[in-house]
PDB file of C-alpha atoms and ligand atoms in Angstrom:
ATOM      1  CA  MET A  18     -20.748  -4.031  11.607  1.00  0.00           C
ATOM      2  CA  THR A  19     -17.216  -2.728  11.101  1.00  0.00           C
ATOM      3  CA  ARG A  20     -14.427  -4.730  12.973  1.00  0.00           C
ATOM      4  CA  ILE A  21     -12.866  -2.408  15.312  1.00  0.00           C
ATOM      5  CA  ALA A  22      -8.885  -3.089  16.878  1.00  0.00           C
ATOM      6  CA  ILE A  23      -7.601  -1.123  20.135  1.00  0.00           C
ATOM      7  CA  VAL A  24      -4.234  -1.313  20.360  1.00  0.00           C
ATOM      8  CA  SER A  25      -1.374  -0.009  22.528  1.00  0.00           C
ATOM      9  CA  ALA A  26       2.324  -0.541  22.458  1.00  0.00           C
ATOM     10  CA  MET A  27       2.755  -1.579  25.852  1.00  0.00           C
ATOM     11  CA  GLN A  28       1.255  -4.034  28.652  1.00  0.00           C
ATOM     12  CA  GLU A  29       0.953  -1.781  31.253  1.00  0.00           C
ATOM     13  CA  GLU A  30      -0.607   0.937  28.715  1.00  0.00           C
ATOM     14  CA  LEU A  31      -3.609  -1.432  27.684  1.00  0.00           C
ATOM     15  CA  ALA A  32      -4.048  -3.624  30.946  1.00  0.00           C
ATOM     16  CA  ALA A  33      -7.062  -1.883  31.866  1.00  0.00           C
ATOM     17  CA  VAL A  34      -8.826  -2.324  28.653  1.00  0.00           C
ATOM     18  CA  LEU A  35      -7.981  -5.902  28.626  1.00  0.00           C
ATOM     19  CA  ALA A  36      -9.697  -6.514  32.166  1.00  0.00           C
ATOM     20  CA  LEU A  37     -13.169  -5.184  31.147  1.00  0.00           C
ATOM     21  CA  MET A  38     -13.015  -7.921  27.777  1.00  0.00           C
ATOM     22  CA  GLN A  39     -15.317 -10.512  27.805  1.00  0.00           C
ATOM     23  CA  GLY A  40     -15.779 -14.384  26.262  1.00  0.00           C
ATOM     24  CA  GLN A  41     -12.283 -13.581  24.615  1.00  0.00           C
ATOM     25  CA  GLN A  42     -10.182 -15.643  22.481  1.00  0.00           C
ATOM     26  CA  LYS A  43      -6.525 -15.461  22.079  1.00  0.00           C
ATOM     27  CA  GLN A  44      -4.911 -16.125  18.907  1.00  0.00           C
ATOM     28  CA  THR A  45      -0.755 -15.994  18.690  1.00  0.00           C
ATOM     29  CA  ILE A  46       0.787 -14.597  15.318  1.00  0.00           C
ATOM     30  CA  ALA A  47       3.980 -13.763  15.085  1.00  0.00           C
ATOM     31  CA  GLY A  48       4.630 -13.562  19.028  1.00  0.00           C
ATOM     32  CA  ARG A  49       1.567 -11.523  19.304  1.00  0.00           C
ATOM     33  CA  ASP A  50      -1.594 -12.274  21.161  1.00  0.00           C
ATOM     34  CA  PHE A  51      -4.532 -11.141  19.631  1.00  0.00           C
ATOM     35  CA  TRP A  52      -7.678 -10.921  21.830  1.00  0.00           C
ATOM     36  CA  GLN A  53     -10.895 -11.382  20.246  1.00  0.00           C
ATOM     37  CA  GLY A  54     -13.890 -10.837  22.296  1.00  0.00           C
ATOM     38  CA  GLN A  55     -16.617  -8.256  23.345  1.00  0.00           C
ATOM     39  CA  LEU A  56     -15.948  -4.871  25.085  1.00  0.00           C
ATOM     40  CA  HIS A  57     -19.109  -2.670  25.934  1.00  0.00           C
ATOM     41  CA  GLY A  58     -21.430  -5.287  23.837  1.00  0.00           C
ATOM     42  CA  ARG A  59     -18.991  -4.569  20.476  1.00  0.00           C
ATOM     43  CA  GLU A  60     -16.887  -7.304  18.736  1.00  0.00           C
ATOM     44  CA  VAL A  61     -13.156  -5.838  19.181  1.00  0.00           C
ATOM     45  CA  VAL A  62      -9.702  -7.010  18.546  1.00  0.00           C
ATOM     46  CA  VAL A  63      -7.126  -5.976  21.187  1.00  0.00           C
ATOM     47  CA  VAL A  64      -3.098  -6.289  20.883  1.00  0.00           C
ATOM     48  CA  LEU A  65      -0.353  -5.041  22.065  1.00  0.00           C
ATOM     49  CA  THR A  66       1.938  -3.609  19.196  1.00  0.00           C
ATOM     50  CA  ARG A  67       4.878  -3.794  20.584  1.00  0.00           C
ATOM     51  CA  ILE A  68       7.364  -0.787  20.822  1.00  0.00           C
ATOM     52  CA  GLY A  69       8.510   1.011  17.635  1.00  0.00           C
ATOM     53  CA  LYS A  70       7.672   1.744  14.055  1.00  0.00           C
ATOM     54  CA  VAL A  71       8.300  -1.407  12.570  1.00  0.00           C
ATOM     55  CA  ALA A  72       6.615  -3.411  15.330  1.00  0.00           C
ATOM     56  CA  ALA A  73       3.333  -1.457  14.975  1.00  0.00           C
ATOM     57  CA  ALA A  74       3.508  -1.600  11.541  1.00  0.00           C
ATOM     58  CA  ALA A  75       3.674  -5.419  11.297  1.00  0.00           C
ATOM     59  CA  THR A  76       0.965  -5.526  14.035  1.00  0.00           C
ATOM     60  CA  ALA A  77      -1.392  -3.156  11.787  1.00  0.00           C
ATOM     61  CA  THR A  78      -0.687  -5.343   8.947  1.00  0.00           C
ATOM     62  CA  ILE A  79      -1.685  -8.580  10.512  1.00  0.00           C
ATOM     63  CA  LEU A  80      -5.133  -6.864  12.038  1.00  0.00           C
ATOM     64  CA  ILE A  81      -6.101  -5.664   8.746  1.00  0.00           C
ATOM     65  CA  GLU A  82      -4.736  -8.953   6.537  1.00  0.00           C
ATOM     66  CA  ARG A  83      -5.633 -11.558   9.107  1.00  0.00           C
ATOM     67  CA  PHE A  84      -8.736 -10.179  11.214  1.00  0.00           C
ATOM     68  CA  GLY A  85     -10.338  -8.025   8.510  1.00  0.00           C
ATOM     69  CA  VAL A  86     -10.250  -4.817  10.914  1.00  0.00           C
ATOM     70  CA  GLN A  87     -11.557  -1.565   9.306  1.00  0.00           C
ATOM     71  CA  ARG A  88     -11.020   0.439  12.075  1.00  0.00           C
ATOM     72  CA  LEU A  89      -8.006   0.994  14.181  1.00  0.00           C
ATOM     73  CA  VAL A  90      -7.632   2.885  17.417  1.00  0.00           C
ATOM     74  CA  PHE A  91      -4.285   3.285  18.950  1.00  0.00           C
ATOM     75  CA  THR A  92      -4.399   4.446  23.477  1.00  0.00           C
ATOM     76  CA  GLY A  93      -1.324   4.890  25.084  1.00  0.00           C
ATOM     77  CA  VAL A  94       0.908   7.627  26.510  1.00  0.00           C
ATOM     78  CA  ALA A  95       3.536  10.332  24.455  1.00  0.00           C
ATOM     79  CA  GLY A  96       5.873  12.800  25.346  1.00  0.00           C
ATOM     80  CA  GLY A  97       4.515  16.166  25.317  1.00  0.00           C
ATOM     81  CA  LEU A  98       6.426  18.529  22.662  1.00  0.00           C
ATOM     82  CA  HIS A  99       4.411  21.723  21.963  1.00  0.00           C
ATOM     83  CA  PRO A 100       4.873  24.066  25.203  1.00  0.00           C
ATOM     84  CA  SER A 101       1.060  23.977  25.620  1.00  0.00           C
ATOM     85  CA  VAL A 102       1.123  20.194  26.098  1.00  0.00           C
ATOM     86  CA  GLN A 103       1.853  19.184  29.605  1.00  0.00           C
ATOM     87  CA  VAL A 104       1.994  16.000  31.603  1.00  0.00           C
ATOM     88  CA  GLY A 105      -1.623  14.273  32.204  1.00  0.00           C
ATOM     89  CA  ASP A 106      -2.841  16.216  29.222  1.00  0.00           C
ATOM     90  CA  VAL A 107      -4.595  13.937  26.447  1.00  0.00           C
ATOM     91  CA  VAL A 108      -4.054  14.573  22.814  1.00  0.00           C
ATOM     92  CA  VAL A 109      -5.920  13.522  20.024  1.00  0.00           C
ATOM     93  CA  ALA A 110      -4.317  13.281  16.463  1.00  0.00           C
ATOM     94  CA  SER A 111      -5.343  15.048  13.551  1.00  0.00           C
ATOM     95  CA  GLU A 112      -2.362  13.583  11.450  1.00  0.00           C
ATOM     96  CA  PHE A 113       1.027  12.024  11.952  1.00  0.00           C
ATOM     97  CA  LEU A 114       4.653  12.558  10.535  1.00  0.00           C
ATOM     98  CA  GLN A 115       7.806  10.345  11.299  1.00  0.00           C
ATOM     99  CA  HIS A 116      10.265  12.708  12.635  1.00  0.00           C
ATOM    100  CA  ASP A 117      13.091  10.327  12.012  1.00  0.00           C
ATOM    101  CA  MET A 118      12.019   9.529   7.788  1.00  0.00           C
ATOM    102  CA  ASP A 119      15.058  11.342   6.237  1.00  0.00           C
ATOM    103  CA  ALA A 120      15.627  10.299   2.693  1.00  0.00           C
ATOM    104  CA  SER A 121      17.282  13.903   1.695  1.00  0.00           C
ATOM    105  CA  PRO A 122      18.865  14.850  -0.367  1.00  0.00           C
ATOM    106  CA  LEU A 123      16.892  12.188  -2.727  1.00  0.00           C
ATOM    107  CA  PHE A 124      13.436  13.355  -0.894  1.00  0.00           C
ATOM    108  CA  PRO A 125      12.463  16.270   1.185  1.00  0.00           C
ATOM    109  CA  ARG A 126      13.072  15.472   5.071  1.00  0.00           C
ATOM    110  CA  PHE A 127      10.415  13.537   6.601  1.00  0.00           C
ATOM    111  CA  GLU A 128       8.840  12.341   3.025  1.00  0.00           C
ATOM    112  CA  VAL A 129       8.344   8.684   2.916  1.00  0.00           C
ATOM    113  CA  PRO A 130       9.792   7.939  -0.396  1.00  0.00           C
ATOM    114  CA  LEU A 131       7.657   7.048  -3.369  1.00  0.00           C
ATOM    115  CA  THR A 132       4.217   8.309  -1.576  1.00  0.00           C
ATOM    116  CA  GLY A 133       4.872  12.348  -2.077  1.00  0.00           C
ATOM    117  CA  MET A 134       3.707  12.725   1.451  1.00  0.00           C
ATOM    118  CA  SER A 135       5.361  13.479   5.147  1.00  0.00           C
ATOM    119  CA  ARG A 136       2.122  13.998   6.941  1.00  0.00           C
ATOM    120  CA  PHE A 137      -0.419  11.111   6.767  1.00  0.00           C
ATOM    121  CA  GLU A 138      -4.078  12.290   8.458  1.00  0.00           C
ATOM    122  CA  ALA A 139      -6.222  10.406  10.807  1.00  0.00           C
ATOM    123  CA  ASP A 140      -9.424   9.332  10.012  1.00  0.00           C
ATOM    124  CA  ALA A 141     -11.779  12.513  10.479  1.00  0.00           C
ATOM    125  CA  GLY A 142     -14.761  11.056  11.712  1.00  0.00           C
ATOM    126  CA  LEU A 143     -13.201   8.496  14.132  1.00  0.00           C
ATOM    127  CA  SER A 144     -11.111  11.030  15.453  1.00  0.00           C
ATOM    128  CA  ARG A 145     -13.921  13.247  16.195  1.00  0.00           C
ATOM    129  CA  GLU A 146     -15.729  10.638  17.879  1.00  0.00           C
ATOM    130  CA  LEU A 147     -12.286  10.045  19.809  1.00  0.00           C
ATOM    131  CA  ALA A 148     -12.181  13.232  21.007  1.00  0.00           C
ATOM    132  CA  SER A 149     -15.911  13.488  21.950  1.00  0.00           C
ATOM    133  CA  ALA A 150     -15.381  10.476  23.939  1.00  0.00           C
ATOM    134  CA  VAL A 151     -12.381  12.282  26.015  1.00  0.00           C
ATOM    135  CA  ARG A 152     -14.125  14.995  26.565  1.00  0.00           C
ATOM    136  CA  LEU A 153     -17.243  12.562  28.229  1.00  0.00           C
ATOM    137  CA  ALA A 154     -15.041  10.510  29.941  1.00  0.00           C
ATOM    138  CA  LEU A 155     -12.401  12.883  31.054  1.00  0.00           C
ATOM    139  CA  PRO A 156     -14.258  15.998  31.566  1.00  0.00           C
ATOM    140  CA  GLU A 157     -11.409  17.639  33.693  1.00  0.00           C
ATOM    141  CA  ALA A 158      -8.464  16.503  31.660  1.00  0.00           C
ATOM    142  CA  ARG A 159      -7.318  19.144  28.939  1.00  0.00           C
ATOM    143  CA  LEU A 160      -7.626  18.078  25.262  1.00  0.00           C
ATOM    144  CA  HIS A 161      -5.336  18.930  22.479  1.00  0.00           C
ATOM    145  CA  LEU A 162      -5.942  18.062  18.478  1.00  0.00           C
ATOM    146  CA  GLY A 163      -3.116  18.253  16.190  1.00  0.00           C
ATOM    147  CA  LEU A 164       0.038  16.667  14.861  1.00  0.00           C
ATOM    148  CA  ILE A 165       1.513  13.629  16.504  1.00  0.00           C
ATOM    149  CA  VAL A 166       5.454  12.295  15.391  1.00  0.00           C
ATOM    150  CA  SER A 167       6.513   9.137  15.637  1.00  0.00           C
ATOM    151  CA  GLY A 168      10.397   7.916  15.307  1.00  0.00           C
ATOM    152  CA  ASP A 169      12.352   4.983  17.118  1.00  0.00           C
ATOM    153  CA  ARG A 170      13.655   7.088  19.774  1.00  0.00           C
ATOM    154  CA  PHE A 171      12.268   7.722  23.465  1.00  0.00           C
ATOM    155  CA  VAL A 172      13.176  11.276  23.380  1.00  0.00           C
ATOM    156  CA  SER A 173      14.726  12.294  26.669  1.00  0.00           C
ATOM    157  CA  THR A 174      16.741  15.246  26.670  1.00  0.00           C
ATOM    158  CA  SER A 175      15.655  19.070  26.304  1.00  0.00           C
ATOM    159  CA  LEU A 176      18.061  19.287  23.573  1.00  0.00           C
ATOM    160  CA  GLU A 177      16.724  16.786  21.446  1.00  0.00           C
ATOM    161  CA  SER A 178      12.913  17.798  21.872  1.00  0.00           C
ATOM    162  CA  ARG A 179      13.933  21.385  21.475  1.00  0.00           C
ATOM    163  CA  ALA A 180      15.488  20.716  17.871  1.00  0.00           C
ATOM    164  CA  LEU A 181      12.565  18.744  17.215  1.00  0.00           C
ATOM    165  CA  GLN A 182      10.134  21.558  18.185  1.00  0.00           C
ATOM    166  CA  ALA A 183      11.986  24.069  16.150  1.00  0.00           C
ATOM    167  CA  VAL A 184      11.977  22.347  12.783  1.00  0.00           C
ATOM    168  CA  LEU A 185       8.167  20.843  13.589  1.00  0.00           C
ATOM    169  CA  PRO A 186       6.442  23.744  15.583  1.00  0.00           C
ATOM    170  CA  ASP A 187       3.145  22.487  15.025  1.00  0.00           C
ATOM    171  CA  ALA A 188       3.759  18.928  16.446  1.00  0.00           C
ATOM    172  CA  LEU A 189       2.185  18.701  19.897  1.00  0.00           C
ATOM    173  CA  ALA A 190       3.526  15.043  21.029  1.00  0.00           C
ATOM    174  CA  ILE A 191       5.875  12.256  20.531  1.00  0.00           C
ATOM    175  CA  GLU A 192       5.800   8.646  20.333  1.00  0.00           C
ATOM    176  CA  MET A 193       7.010   5.840  18.779  1.00  0.00           C
ATOM    177  CA  GLU A 194       4.394   4.300  16.794  1.00  0.00           C
ATOM    178  CA  GLY A 195       1.614   6.277  15.366  1.00  0.00           C
ATOM    179  CA  ALA A 196       3.013   7.491  12.320  1.00  0.00           C
ATOM    180  CA  ALA A 197       3.858   3.872  11.539  1.00  0.00           C
ATOM    181  CA  ILE A 198       0.415   2.678  11.744  1.00  0.00           C
ATOM    182  CA  ALA A 199      -1.103   5.678  10.109  1.00  0.00           C
ATOM    183  CA  GLN A 200       1.025   4.889   6.665  1.00  0.00           C
ATOM    184  CA  VAL A 201      -0.237   1.222   6.811  1.00  0.00           C
ATOM    185  CA  CYS A 202      -3.907   2.235   7.254  1.00  0.00           C
ATOM    186  CA  ALA A 203      -3.347   4.601   4.638  1.00  0.00           C
ATOM    187  CA  ASP A 204      -1.937   1.885   2.092  1.00  0.00           C
ATOM    188  CA  TYR A 205      -5.180  -0.052   3.058  1.00  0.00           C
ATOM    189  CA  GLY A 206      -7.568   2.718   3.354  1.00  0.00           C
ATOM    190  CA  VAL A 207      -8.310   1.780   7.093  1.00  0.00           C
ATOM    191  CA  ALA A 208      -9.811   4.223   9.068  1.00  0.00           C
ATOM    192  CA  PHE A 209      -7.182   5.285  11.674  1.00  0.00           C
ATOM    193  CA  ALA A 210      -7.344   7.559  15.274  1.00  0.00           C
ATOM    194  CA  ALA A 211      -4.885   7.857  18.238  1.00  0.00           C
ATOM    195  CA  VAL A 212      -5.156   9.298  21.638  1.00  0.00           C
ATOM    196  CA  ARG A 213      -2.506   9.717  23.707  1.00  0.00           C
ATOM    197  CA  THR A 214      -2.184  10.617  27.614  1.00  0.00           C
ATOM    198  CA  ILE A 215       1.017  12.808  28.032  1.00  0.00           C
ATOM    199  CA  SER A 216       3.445  10.775  30.212  1.00  0.00           C
ATOM    200  CA  ASP A 217       6.316  13.216  30.105  1.00  0.00           C
ATOM    201  CA  ARG A 218       7.781  16.424  28.436  1.00  0.00           C
ATOM    202  CA  ALA A 219      10.232  14.356  26.215  1.00  0.00           C
ATOM    203  CA  ASP A 220      13.055  16.133  28.121  1.00  0.00           C
ATOM    204  CA  ASP A 221      16.039  15.275  30.943  1.00  0.00           C
ATOM    205  CA  ALA A 222      13.253  14.191  33.385  1.00  0.00           C
ATOM    206  CA  ALA A 223      11.177  12.438  30.903  1.00  0.00           C
ATOM    207  CA  HIS A 224      12.414   8.615  32.229  1.00  0.00           C
ATOM    208  CA  GLY A 225      11.406   9.672  35.817  1.00  0.00           C
ATOM    209  CA  ASP A 226       8.198   8.228  36.661  1.00  0.00           C
ATOM    210  CA  PHE A 227       7.027   6.826  33.218  1.00  0.00           C
ATOM    211  CA  MET A 228       5.964   3.565  34.538  1.00  0.00           C
ATOM    212  CA  ALA A 229       4.236   4.588  37.535  1.00  0.00           C
ATOM    213  CA  PHE A 230       2.488   7.306  35.455  1.00  0.00           C
ATOM    214  CA  ILE A 231       1.163   4.986  33.003  1.00  0.00           C
ATOM    215  CA  GLN A 232       0.010   2.533  35.509  1.00  0.00           C
ATOM    216  CA  THR A 233      -1.954   4.980  37.536  1.00  0.00           C
ATOM    217  CA  THR A 234      -2.978   7.715  35.333  1.00  0.00           C
ATOM    218  CA  ALA A 235      -2.316   6.303  31.672  1.00  0.00           C
ATOM    219  CA  SER A 236      -4.228   3.014  31.674  1.00  0.00           C
ATOM    220  CA  PRO A 237      -7.387   3.920  33.811  1.00  0.00           C
ATOM    221  CA  TYR A 238      -7.762   6.975  31.359  1.00  0.00           C
ATOM    222  CA  SER A 239      -7.610   4.504  28.044  1.00  0.00           C
ATOM    223  CA  ALA A 240      -9.959   2.214  29.525  1.00  0.00           C
ATOM    224  CA  ALA A 241     -12.520   5.452  30.081  1.00  0.00           C
ATOM    225  CA  ILE A 242     -11.709   6.869  26.874  1.00  0.00           C
ATOM    226  CA  VAL A 243     -12.222   3.191  25.109  1.00  0.00           C
ATOM    227  CA  ALA A 244     -15.491   2.685  27.029  1.00  0.00           C
ATOM    228  CA  ALA A 245     -16.836   6.040  26.241  1.00  0.00           C
ATOM    229  CA  LEU A 246     -15.972   5.514  22.460  1.00  0.00           C
ATOM    230  CA  LEU A 247     -17.215   2.311  21.753  1.00  0.00           C
ATOM    231  CA  ASP A 248     -20.907   3.582  23.341  1.00  0.00           C
ATOM    232  CA  ARG A 249     -20.489   6.427  20.714  1.00  0.00           C
ATOM    233  CA  LEU A 250     -19.551   4.132  17.777  1.00  0.00           C
ATOM    234  CA  THR A 251     -22.498   2.917  15.389  1.00  0.00           C
TER     235      THR A 251
HETATM  236  N1  ADE B 327       6.139   7.872  24.943  1.00  0.00           N
HETATM  237  C1  ADE B 327       6.056   8.511  25.756  1.00  0.00           C
HETATM  238  N2  ADE B 327       7.085   9.366  26.156  1.00  0.00           N
HETATM  239  C2  ADE B 327       7.844   9.372  25.156  1.00  0.00           C
HETATM  240  C3  ADE B 327       8.910   9.969  24.769  1.00  0.00           C
HETATM  241  N3  ADE B 327       9.386  11.147  25.430  1.00  0.00           N
HETATM  242  N4  ADE B 327       9.629   9.833  23.512  1.00  0.00           N
HETATM  243  C4  ADE B 327       9.162   8.552  22.772  1.00  0.00           C
HETATM  244  N5  ADE B 327       7.884   8.363  22.936  1.00  0.00           N
HETATM  245  C5  ADE B 327       7.462   8.468  24.397  1.00  0.00           C
END
């Protein structure tokens, strides 16, 4: 049975998932607490990546190198970028891009130097199961599938989100970790999928009820989605 990791960036995002874990053992590496145990009868590793691309990439590397993880699932929140993606909607990634990667004119804007790639695909099979899990667990929620962009910025002005929409019109949502994990997983050939509940519209009101939204909505959403996903996976 392949090892699965369930990760979020922040404690508040993962609180409801951690509460459901059984027989967990903690191992601290590089200041991160890795919880190994059973969730819905499955062996999992659960960890907080911390916030931002470097923290997320380091956490993904540890999960793969030290825990032998072969499937990695991120669950958390994101800002909505595309006009159709509203607060409370759920986005499952089909691909990821680092919106703050720019080594032009040496390489095209957004391209990760020496990879020839700007977009990193989510694992198709795992993402399909994740989307099905969302539909089962949250039948009322509006579900979108598409591009999620990541960067080391919490986007909280309409000016910046409009500029990103203009240059990346198919981007559905924005966060700070996914594309970094996708790059690491692509390097190692590990399956990666991500689900994000939309907490804000990455505009001038983005920071408003952020923490309250995570606690009351996104964290229970994550627990329900992860439960449905683990029940579905073989
Ligand atoms: N995560 C949730 N909302 C976000 C935003 N507006 N910008 C970046 N990451 C986010």
